[in-house]
Amino acid sequence: MLRLPEEHRKRFKEPFGELFPELEDALPTIEGKTVYTVGDVVTHNFLAAGGTPAVAVIDGYTMRSPYGKTPLLLFRRVQVKNPAGALTEELREALEEAVLDPPTLVQVEGEEDLAVIPLALIVPDGSVILYGQPGEGVVVCRVTPDLKNAAKDLLSLFVPASD
């Protein structure tokens, strides 16, 4: 398991892509793309807007409060554990398998926020990852070689957990 040290957490507060105030504002820019979603609200809103994510990663919470709109998707479901501020091998392996066998819902026990980083490294160039920026809107990550390099840089800030 990898942990994000406290001193690097501020780097993850900045949007890792283009920020839109509402999902509806972003939809025209992602039309025709394969979309991956991270977060309960973004996943719910994308489905409500008629989209179908290739992979949806949720944890049943939004801003640390239970989110009662867990999607009833007819997707293959995978359950994994991933504590806050960490990336488990279990989560990373589940994401790899999900990307290879869409559509898949990855249900995280713990926290899913950091899943954007490993997801950016494994999804194909040209696809899009959507995730929520609390209190600000939705972030659209257009997957390019540059985004993958940025994800590698962020992943390098993690350290092996000493559990």
mmCIF file of C-alpha atoms in Angstrom:
data_model
loop_
_atom_site.group_PDB
_atom_site.id
_atom_site.type_symbol
_atom_site.label_atom_id
_atom_site.label_comp_id
_atom_site.label_asym_id
_atom_site.label_seq_id
_atom_site.Cartn_x
_atom_site.Cartn_y
_atom_site.Cartn_z
ATOM 1 C CA MET A 1 0.000 0.000 0.000
ATOM 2 C CA LEU A 2 1.132 3.515 -0.792
ATOM 3 C CA ARG A 3 0.375 6.482 1.483
ATOM 4 C CA LEU A 4 0.305 10.148 0.604
ATOM 5 C CA PRO A 5 2.402 12.046 3.173
ATOM 6 C CA GLU A 6 0.666 14.995 4.816
ATOM 7 C CA GLU A 7 3.152 17.491 3.358
ATOM 8 C CA HIS A 8 2.142 16.593 -0.220
ATOM 9 C CA ARG A 9 -1.642 16.662 0.216
ATOM 10 C CA LYS A 10 -1.924 20.300 -0.871
ATOM 11 C CA ARG A 11 -0.723 19.239 -4.354
ATOM 12 C CA PHE A 12 -3.920 17.204 -4.690
ATOM 13 C CA LYS A 13 -6.247 20.122 -3.936
ATOM 14 C CA GLU A 14 -5.633 21.651 -7.383
ATOM 15 C CA PRO A 15 -7.784 20.333 -10.259
ATOM 16 C CA PHE A 16 -6.000 17.619 -12.246
ATOM 17 C CA GLY A 17 -7.567 18.768 -15.511
ATOM 18 C CA GLU A 18 -10.083 21.363 -16.670
ATOM 19 C CA LEU A 19 -12.602 22.556 -14.081
ATOM 20 C CA PHE A 20 -16.225 23.145 -15.101
ATOM 21 C CA PRO A 21 -18.819 24.653 -12.714
ATOM 22 C CA GLU A 22 -21.413 22.017 -13.693
ATOM 23 C CA LEU A 23 -21.304 18.658 -15.468
ATOM 24 C CA GLU A 24 -23.679 20.047 -18.126
ATOM 25 C CA ASP A 25 -20.992 22.600 -19.059
ATOM 26 C CA ALA A 26 -18.483 19.795 -19.647
ATOM 27 C CA LEU A 27 -20.703 17.402 -21.619
ATOM 28 C CA PRO A 28 -20.201 18.995 -25.066
ATOM 29 C CA THR A 29 -16.409 18.786 -24.640
ATOM 30 C CA ILE A 30 -16.442 15.036 -23.923
ATOM 31 C CA GLU A 31 -18.986 13.878 -26.473
ATOM 32 C CA GLY A 32 -17.910 10.703 -28.250
ATOM 33 C CA LYS A 33 -15.151 9.939 -25.726
ATOM 34 C CA THR A 34 -14.823 6.906 -23.470
ATOM 35 C CA VAL A 35 -15.569 8.249 -19.994
ATOM 36 C CA TYR A 36 -14.421 7.003 -16.597
ATOM 37 C CA THR A 37 -15.933 8.498 -13.429
ATOM 38 C CA VAL A 38 -14.517 8.801 -9.923
ATOM 39 C CA GLY A 39 -16.920 9.831 -7.191
ATOM 40 C CA ASP A 40 -20.535 9.222 -6.292
ATOM 41 C CA VAL A 41 -21.968 12.601 -7.302
ATOM 42 C CA VAL A 42 -20.145 12.759 -10.651
ATOM 43 C CA THR A 43 -21.143 9.189 -11.446
ATOM 44 C CA HIS A 44 -24.775 9.850 -10.499
ATOM 45 C CA ASN A 45 -24.899 13.093 -12.524
ATOM 46 C CA PHE A 46 -23.223 11.530 -15.567
ATOM 47 C CA LEU A 47 -25.735 8.675 -15.540
ATOM 48 C CA ALA A 48 -28.619 11.144 -15.056
ATOM 49 C CA ALA A 49 -27.364 13.077 -18.096
ATOM 50 C CA GLY A 50 -27.618 9.890 -20.184
ATOM 51 C CA GLY A 51 -23.954 8.905 -20.098
ATOM 52 C CA THR A 52 -22.555 5.483 -19.334
ATOM 53 C CA PRO A 53 -19.097 5.369 -17.799
ATOM 54 C CA ALA A 54 -16.780 2.575 -18.877
ATOM 55 C CA VAL A 55 -15.691 2.358 -15.252
ATOM 56 C CA ALA A 56 -17.280 4.094 -12.266
ATOM 57 C CA VAL A 57 -15.412 4.309 -8.956
ATOM 58 C CA ILE A 58 -17.530 5.169 -5.914
ATOM 59 C CA ASP A 59 -17.387 4.851 -2.131
ATOM 60 C CA GLY A 60 -20.952 5.688 -1.076
ATOM 61 C CA TYR A 61 -19.978 9.065 0.384
ATOM 62 C CA THR A 62 -19.693 12.676 -0.706
ATOM 63 C CA MET A 63 -17.696 15.155 1.347
ATOM 64 C CA ARG A 64 -17.551 12.576 4.180
ATOM 65 C CA SER A 65 -21.348 12.214 4.366
ATOM 66 C CA PRO A 66 -23.263 9.139 3.157
ATOM 67 C CA TYR A 67 -24.508 9.533 -0.396
ATOM 68 C CA GLY A 68 -27.897 7.893 -0.769
ATOM 69 C CA LYS A 69 -27.888 7.750 -4.552
ATOM 70 C CA THR A 70 -25.534 4.845 -5.168
ATOM 71 C CA PRO A 71 -26.163 3.924 -8.780
ATOM 72 C CA LEU A 72 -28.084 0.746 -9.403
ATOM 73 C CA LEU A 73 -26.003 -0.114 -12.415
ATOM 74 C CA LEU A 74 -26.238 -3.414 -14.175
ATOM 75 C CA PHE A 75 -22.457 -3.325 -14.342
ATOM 76 C CA ARG A 76 -20.097 -5.947 -13.117
ATOM 77 C CA ARG A 77 -19.291 -4.923 -9.532
ATOM 78 C CA VAL A 78 -15.952 -5.196 -7.806
ATOM 79 C CA GLN A 79 -15.507 -4.382 -4.107
ATOM 80 C CA VAL A 80 -12.148 -3.258 -2.753
ATOM 81 C CA LYS A 81 -10.728 -1.657 0.370
ATOM 82 C CA ASN A 82 -8.750 1.561 0.187
ATOM 83 C CA PRO A 83 -8.171 3.754 3.241
ATOM 84 C CA ALA A 84 -8.200 7.552 3.055
ATOM 85 C CA GLY A 85 -4.924 9.076 1.869
ATOM 86 C CA ALA A 86 -3.744 5.796 0.375
ATOM 87 C CA LEU A 87 -3.655 3.664 -2.741
ATOM 88 C CA THR A 88 -3.858 -0.067 -2.129
ATOM 89 C CA GLU A 89 -2.618 -2.682 -4.521
ATOM 90 C CA GLU A 90 -6.139 -4.130 -4.354
ATOM 91 C CA LEU A 91 -7.606 -0.876 -5.735
ATOM 92 C CA ARG A 92 -4.966 -0.545 -8.442
ATOM 93 C CA GLU A 93 -5.468 -4.148 -9.597
ATOM 94 C CA ALA A 94 -9.256 -3.717 -9.598
ATOM 95 C CA LEU A 95 -8.929 -0.593 -11.757
ATOM 96 C CA GLU A 96 -6.696 -2.425 -14.240
ATOM 97 C CA GLU A 97 -9.168 -5.310 -14.493
ATOM 98 C CA ALA A 98 -12.132 -2.920 -14.773
ATOM 99 C CA VAL A 99 -10.528 -0.983 -17.630
ATOM 100 C CA LEU A 100 -10.002 -4.271 -19.489
ATOM 101 C CA ASP A 101 -13.592 -5.452 -18.873
ATOM 102 C CA PRO A 102 -16.011 -2.505 -19.004
ATOM 103 C CA PRO A 103 -18.543 -1.585 -17.884
ATOM 104 C CA THR A 104 -17.531 -2.072 -14.259
ATOM 105 C CA LEU A 105 -18.500 -0.427 -10.994
ATOM 106 C CA VAL A 106 -15.650 -0.361 -8.479
ATOM 107 C CA GLN A 107 -17.156 0.012 -5.004
ATOM 108 C CA VAL A 108 -14.511 1.215 -2.561
ATOM 109 C CA GLU A 109 -14.746 0.607 1.165
ATOM 110 C CA GLY A 110 -12.803 3.593 2.454
ATOM 111 C CA GLU A 111 -12.018 6.415 0.071
ATOM 112 C CA GLU A 112 -11.923 6.563 -3.728
ATOM 113 C CA ASP A 113 -10.652 10.130 -4.262
ATOM 114 C CA LEU A 114 -7.076 9.238 -5.186
ATOM 115 C CA ALA A 115 -8.152 6.591 -7.732
ATOM 116 C CA VAL A 116 -7.880 9.286 -10.417
ATOM 117 C CA ILE A 117 -4.076 8.970 -10.334
ATOM 118 C CA PRO A 118 -3.683 5.239 -11.121
ATOM 119 C CA LEU A 119 -6.681 5.416 -13.458
ATOM 120 C CA ALA A 120 -4.963 8.146 -15.506
ATOM 121 C CA LEU A 121 -1.984 5.827 -15.958
ATOM 122 C CA ILE A 122 -3.978 2.864 -17.283
ATOM 123 C CA VAL A 123 -6.830 4.212 -19.408
ATOM 124 C CA PRO A 124 -6.208 4.745 -23.123
ATOM 125 C CA ASP A 125 -5.058 8.082 -24.486
ATOM 126 C CA GLY A 126 -8.008 10.043 -25.820
ATOM 127 C CA SER A 127 -10.361 8.947 -23.056
ATOM 128 C CA VAL A 128 -11.680 11.181 -20.276
ATOM 129 C CA ILE A 129 -11.820 10.884 -16.490
ATOM 130 C CA LEU A 130 -14.442 12.906 -14.619
ATOM 131 C CA TYR A 131 -14.264 13.620 -10.919
ATOM 132 C CA GLY A 132 -15.756 16.165 -8.551
ATOM 133 C CA GLN A 133 -13.895 19.135 -7.101
ATOM 134 C CA PRO A 134 -15.799 19.764 -3.840
ATOM 135 C CA GLY A 135 -17.574 23.097 -3.821
ATOM 136 C CA GLU A 136 -16.222 24.003 -7.263
ATOM 137 C CA GLY A 137 -17.585 21.666 -9.926
ATOM 138 C CA VAL A 138 -16.419 18.787 -12.068
ATOM 139 C CA VAL A 139 -12.915 18.198 -13.390
ATOM 140 C CA VAL A 140 -12.409 16.803 -16.886
ATOM 141 C CA CYS A 141 -9.090 14.970 -17.286
ATOM 142 C CA ARG A 142 -8.313 14.477 -20.958
ATOM 143 C CA VAL A 143 -5.952 11.519 -21.033
ATOM 144 C CA THR A 144 -2.826 12.383 -23.003
ATOM 145 C CA PRO A 145 0.857 11.495 -22.631
ATOM 146 C CA ASP A 146 1.276 14.784 -20.726
ATOM 147 C CA LEU A 147 -1.518 13.875 -18.284
ATOM 148 C CA LYS A 148 0.051 10.445 -17.782
ATOM 149 C CA ASN A 149 3.405 12.109 -16.983
ATOM 150 C CA ALA A 150 1.682 14.424 -14.494
ATOM 151 C CA ALA A 151 0.019 11.380 -12.892
ATOM 152 C CA LYS A 152 3.421 9.652 -12.617
ATOM 153 C CA ASP A 153 4.813 12.767 -10.911
ATOM 154 C CA LEU A 154 1.933 12.775 -8.415
ATOM 155 C CA LEU A 155 2.264 9.037 -7.799
ATOM 156 C CA SER A 156 5.968 9.542 -7.026
ATOM 157 C CA LEU A 157 4.931 11.627 -3.984
ATOM 158 C CA PHE A 158 3.441 8.526 -2.325
ATOM 159 C CA VAL A 159 5.528 6.393 0.019
ATOM 160 C CA PRO A 160 5.195 2.736 0.984
ATOM 161 C CA ALA A 161 3.001 2.385 4.066
ATOM 162 C CA SER A 162 4.751 1.161 7.176
ATOM 163 C CA ASP A 163 1.810 -0.860 8.525
#
